[in-house]
Amino acid sequence: MWLKSTINEHMKSLLLIRHAKSSWDNPMQNDFDRPLNARGLKDAPMIADRLLERNVKIDAFISSPAKRAKQTCELFMQVFKKDPGSMILQSQLYLAAPAVFLQTIKQLPADISHAAIFSHNNGITELANTLSATQVDNMPTCAVFAVHIPIENWSDFTKAKKEFWFFDYPKLK
């Protein structure tokens, strides 16, 4: 689902990305340490490729430090040819509530124009549903919910009007 957007030099973009499909092979494994499964390892680069095909830019890759989110972020960074060392890990994004996401977003430096945040449900779906009139029942694994925001500084994010840009996920054709 894509909408035509009116981007100008004072427009920021935010991509909320739920981690790709994770493995439940080891039921005793700590939730934080669960890795991606084979489908997740395939879906993440596929979705990142779709973003590149649409000329989506990402200046900052911000991730929950949980293994599945971090791996998803790394796979996107490979497709975007970004140094994995530039990933920004934010411990508060692990199973975060919408208010925690908002706090993280408002603290982004102004020189970042296009930010991608890799995190988890339920918080990521809840946040997506507060950003625009476009609502999603659920952000499936490796889903991307994107908005444009007409701001110069991320500190103005919460009060700014967000413009729905697109929603994509692996099974959407």
mmCIF file of C-alpha atoms in Angstrom:
data_model
loop_
_atom_site.group_PDB
_atom_site.id
_atom_site.type_symbol
_atom_site.label_atom_id
_atom_site.label_comp_id
_atom_site.label_asym_id
_atom_site.label_seq_id
_atom_site.Cartn_x
_atom_site.Cartn_y
_atom_site.Cartn_z
ATOM 1 C CA MET A 1 0.000 0.000 0.000
ATOM 2 C CA TRP A 2 1.730 3.197 -1.217
ATOM 3 C CA LEU A 3 0.655 6.806 -1.414
ATOM 4 C CA LYS A 4 2.258 9.539 -3.465
ATOM 5 C CA SER A 5 4.006 11.937 -1.168
ATOM 6 C CA THR A 6 5.015 15.557 -1.262
ATOM 7 C CA ILE A 7 8.576 15.578 0.031
ATOM 8 C CA ASN A 8 10.497 18.775 0.547
ATOM 9 C CA GLU A 9 13.796 19.575 2.226
ATOM 10 C CA HIS A 10 12.107 19.915 5.612
ATOM 11 C CA MET A 11 10.487 16.503 5.427
ATOM 12 C CA LYS A 12 11.692 13.647 7.567
ATOM 13 C CA SER A 13 10.736 10.031 7.125
ATOM 14 C CA LEU A 14 10.289 7.354 9.749
ATOM 15 C CA LEU A 15 10.132 3.631 9.067
ATOM 16 C CA LEU A 16 8.879 1.361 11.834
ATOM 17 C CA ILE A 17 10.109 -2.157 11.099
ATOM 18 C CA ARG A 18 9.073 -5.201 13.059
ATOM 19 C CA HIS A 19 11.803 -7.833 13.301
ATOM 20 C CA ALA A 20 11.631 -10.721 10.826
ATOM 21 C CA LYS A 21 10.349 -14.204 11.757
ATOM 22 C CA SER A 22 12.232 -15.641 14.721
ATOM 23 C CA SER A 23 13.083 -19.181 15.655
ATOM 24 C CA TRP A 24 11.325 -21.169 18.350
ATOM 25 C CA ASP A 25 13.554 -24.239 17.805
ATOM 26 C CA ASN A 26 14.851 -24.024 21.358
ATOM 27 C CA PRO A 27 11.862 -23.560 23.717
ATOM 28 C CA MET A 28 14.246 -23.022 26.639
ATOM 29 C CA GLN A 29 15.972 -20.077 24.937
ATOM 30 C CA ASN A 30 15.610 -16.658 26.527
ATOM 31 C CA ASP A 31 13.218 -14.478 24.472
ATOM 32 C CA PHE A 32 15.861 -11.744 24.102
ATOM 33 C CA ASP A 33 18.305 -14.209 22.503
ATOM 34 C CA ARG A 34 15.988 -15.810 19.930
ATOM 35 C CA PRO A 35 17.563 -15.609 16.441
ATOM 36 C CA LEU A 36 15.835 -15.329 13.079
ATOM 37 C CA ASN A 37 14.629 -18.535 11.466
ATOM 38 C CA ALA A 38 15.158 -19.447 7.785
ATOM 39 C CA ARG A 39 12.089 -17.478 6.676
ATOM 40 C CA GLY A 40 13.231 -14.426 8.626
ATOM 41 C CA LEU A 41 16.695 -14.627 7.046
ATOM 42 C CA LYS A 42 15.012 -14.633 3.610
ATOM 43 C CA ASP A 43 12.300 -12.029 4.290
ATOM 44 C CA ALA A 44 14.504 -9.248 5.703
ATOM 45 C CA PRO A 45 16.717 -8.792 2.603
ATOM 46 C CA MET A 46 13.640 -9.174 0.350
ATOM 47 C CA ILE A 47 11.817 -6.321 2.119
ATOM 48 C CA ALA A 48 14.995 -4.202 2.154
ATOM 49 C CA ASP A 49 15.279 -4.764 -1.621
ATOM 50 C CA ARG A 50 11.668 -3.598 -2.050
ATOM 51 C CA LEU A 51 12.544 -0.414 -0.182
ATOM 52 C CA LEU A 52 15.515 0.225 -2.465
ATOM 53 C CA GLU A 53 13.321 -0.364 -5.528
ATOM 54 C CA ARG A 54 11.073 2.430 -4.209
ATOM 55 C CA ASN A 55 14.096 4.726 -3.647
ATOM 56 C CA VAL A 56 13.557 4.741 0.111
ATOM 57 C CA LYS A 57 16.510 6.275 1.935
ATOM 58 C CA ILE A 58 17.678 5.413 5.434
ATOM 59 C CA ASP A 59 20.245 7.569 7.261
ATOM 60 C CA ALA A 60 19.966 5.924 10.670
ATOM 61 C CA PHE A 61 19.364 2.266 11.534
ATOM 62 C CA ILE A 62 18.135 2.116 15.126
ATOM 63 C CA SER A 63 17.430 -1.244 16.726
ATOM 64 C CA SER A 64 16.356 -3.037 19.831
ATOM 65 C CA PRO A 65 19.369 -5.052 21.008
ATOM 66 C CA ALA A 66 17.320 -8.292 21.022
ATOM 67 C CA LYS A 67 18.973 -10.779 18.667
ATOM 68 C CA ARG A 68 16.055 -11.061 16.195
ATOM 69 C CA ALA A 69 15.681 -7.270 15.836
ATOM 70 C CA LYS A 70 19.421 -6.733 15.566
ATOM 71 C CA GLN A 71 19.747 -9.465 12.917
ATOM 72 C CA THR A 72 16.882 -7.930 10.922
ATOM 73 C CA CYS A 73 18.576 -4.543 11.091
ATOM 74 C CA GLU A 74 21.915 -6.043 10.003
ATOM 75 C CA LEU A 75 20.292 -7.681 6.970
ATOM 76 C CA PHE A 76 18.691 -4.368 5.942
ATOM 77 C CA MET A 77 22.056 -2.633 6.389
ATOM 78 C CA GLN A 78 23.742 -5.191 4.103
ATOM 79 C CA VAL A 79 21.197 -4.502 1.341
ATOM 80 C CA PHE A 80 21.583 -0.734 1.844
ATOM 81 C CA LYS A 81 25.398 -1.168 1.831
ATOM 82 C CA LYS A 82 25.786 0.467 5.239
ATOM 83 C CA ASP A 83 28.478 -0.300 7.779
ATOM 84 C CA PRO A 84 26.970 -2.572 10.472
ATOM 85 C CA GLY A 85 29.096 -0.670 12.986
ATOM 86 C CA SER A 86 26.868 2.373 12.448
ATOM 87 C CA MET A 87 23.793 0.589 13.866
ATOM 88 C CA ILE A 88 22.364 2.446 16.856
ATOM 89 C CA LEU A 89 21.300 0.004 19.571
ATOM 90 C CA GLN A 90 18.696 1.320 22.011
ATOM 91 C CA SER A 91 18.004 -1.050 24.898
ATOM 92 C CA GLN A 92 14.710 0.699 25.702
ATOM 93 C CA LEU A 93 13.270 -0.479 22.339
ATOM 94 C CA TYR A 94 13.091 -4.110 23.509
ATOM 95 C CA LEU A 95 9.342 -4.785 23.885
ATOM 96 C CA ALA A 96 8.784 -1.010 24.115
ATOM 97 C CA ALA A 97 5.481 0.762 24.648
ATOM 98 C CA PRO A 98 4.564 3.583 22.232
ATOM 99 C CA ALA A 99 5.666 6.292 24.703
ATOM 100 C CA VAL A 100 9.183 4.803 24.751
ATOM 101 C CA PHE A 101 9.353 4.864 20.940
ATOM 102 C CA LEU A 102 8.248 8.498 20.933
ATOM 103 C CA GLN A 103 10.925 9.435 23.474
ATOM 104 C CA THR A 104 13.556 7.693 21.322
ATOM 105 C CA ILE A 105 12.355 9.414 18.128
ATOM 106 C CA LYS A 106 12.271 12.886 19.725
ATOM 107 C CA GLN A 107 15.931 12.483 20.719
ATOM 108 C CA LEU A 108 17.193 11.781 17.192
ATOM 109 C CA PRO A 109 19.702 14.328 15.874
ATOM 110 C CA ALA A 110 18.293 16.886 13.420
ATOM 111 C CA ASP A 111 20.821 15.882 10.736
ATOM 112 C CA ILE A 112 19.105 12.492 10.403
ATOM 113 C CA SER A 113 16.382 12.825 7.777
ATOM 114 C CA HIS A 114 15.389 9.192 7.254
ATOM 115 C CA ALA A 115 15.269 6.938 10.319
ATOM 116 C CA ALA A 116 14.403 3.237 10.539
ATOM 117 C CA ILE A 117 13.531 1.695 13.893
ATOM 118 C CA PHE A 118 13.639 -2.101 14.287
ATOM 119 C CA SER A 119 11.619 -3.407 17.188
ATOM 120 C CA HIS A 120 8.818 -5.656 18.431
ATOM 121 C CA ASN A 121 5.093 -6.131 18.780
ATOM 122 C CA ASN A 122 2.814 -5.123 20.450
ATOM 123 C CA GLY A 123 4.348 -1.676 20.869
ATOM 124 C CA ILE A 124 5.333 -1.183 17.231
ATOM 125 C CA THR A 125 1.777 -1.855 15.984
ATOM 126 C CA GLU A 126 0.331 0.354 18.718
ATOM 127 C CA LEU A 127 2.682 3.192 17.747
ATOM 128 C CA ALA A 128 1.955 2.815 14.016
ATOM 129 C CA ASN A 129 -1.741 3.209 14.757
ATOM 130 C CA THR A 130 -1.171 6.557 16.504
ATOM 131 C CA LEU A 131 0.748 8.138 13.632
ATOM 132 C CA SER A 132 -1.899 8.627 10.939
ATOM 133 C CA ALA A 133 -5.457 7.824 9.955
ATOM 134 C CA THR A 134 -4.148 4.621 8.340
ATOM 135 C CA GLN A 135 -4.628 1.768 10.783
ATOM 136 C CA VAL A 136 -3.173 -1.750 10.741
ATOM 137 C CA ASP A 137 -4.614 -4.680 12.672
ATOM 138 C CA ASN A 138 -1.159 -6.088 13.239
ATOM 139 C CA MET A 139 2.351 -5.513 11.962
ATOM 140 C CA PRO A 140 3.377 -8.966 10.738
ATOM 141 C CA THR A 141 6.992 -10.016 11.077
ATOM 142 C CA CYS A 142 9.269 -7.894 8.857
ATOM 143 C CA ALA A 143 6.483 -5.362 8.213
ATOM 144 C CA VAL A 144 7.365 -1.731 7.490
ATOM 145 C CA PHE A 145 5.044 1.148 8.395
ATOM 146 C CA ALA A 146 6.325 4.463 7.055
ATOM 147 C CA VAL A 147 5.360 8.096 7.482
ATOM 148 C CA HIS A 148 6.651 11.468 6.345
ATOM 149 C CA ILE A 149 6.815 14.270 8.874
ATOM 150 C CA PRO A 150 7.153 17.966 7.890
ATOM 151 C CA ILE A 151 9.663 18.920 10.603
ATOM 152 C CA GLU A 152 13.226 20.127 10.789
ATOM 153 C CA ASN A 153 13.870 18.699 14.255
ATOM 154 C CA TRP A 154 12.799 15.324 15.594
ATOM 155 C CA SER A 155 12.019 17.009 18.906
ATOM 156 C CA ASP A 156 8.862 18.316 17.149
ATOM 157 C CA PHE A 157 7.753 14.804 16.140
ATOM 158 C CA THR A 158 4.886 14.263 18.593
ATOM 159 C CA LYS A 159 2.997 17.443 17.757
ATOM 160 C CA ALA A 160 3.677 17.337 14.000
ATOM 161 C CA LYS A 161 1.120 16.043 11.512
ATOM 162 C CA LYS A 162 2.364 12.767 10.087
ATOM 163 C CA GLU A 163 1.625 11.777 6.500
ATOM 164 C CA PHE A 164 1.133 8.050 5.856
ATOM 165 C CA TRP A 165 3.636 6.908 3.240
ATOM 166 C CA PHE A 166 3.347 3.120 2.940
ATOM 167 C CA PHE A 167 2.803 -0.194 4.676
ATOM 168 C CA ASP A 168 4.548 -3.313 3.374
ATOM 169 C CA TYR A 169 5.233 -6.837 4.619
ATOM 170 C CA PRO A 170 6.550 -10.068 3.115
ATOM 171 C CA LYS A 171 3.210 -11.650 2.137
ATOM 172 C CA LEU A 172 1.875 -8.445 0.521
ATOM 173 C CA LYS A 173 2.188 -8.807 -3.233
#
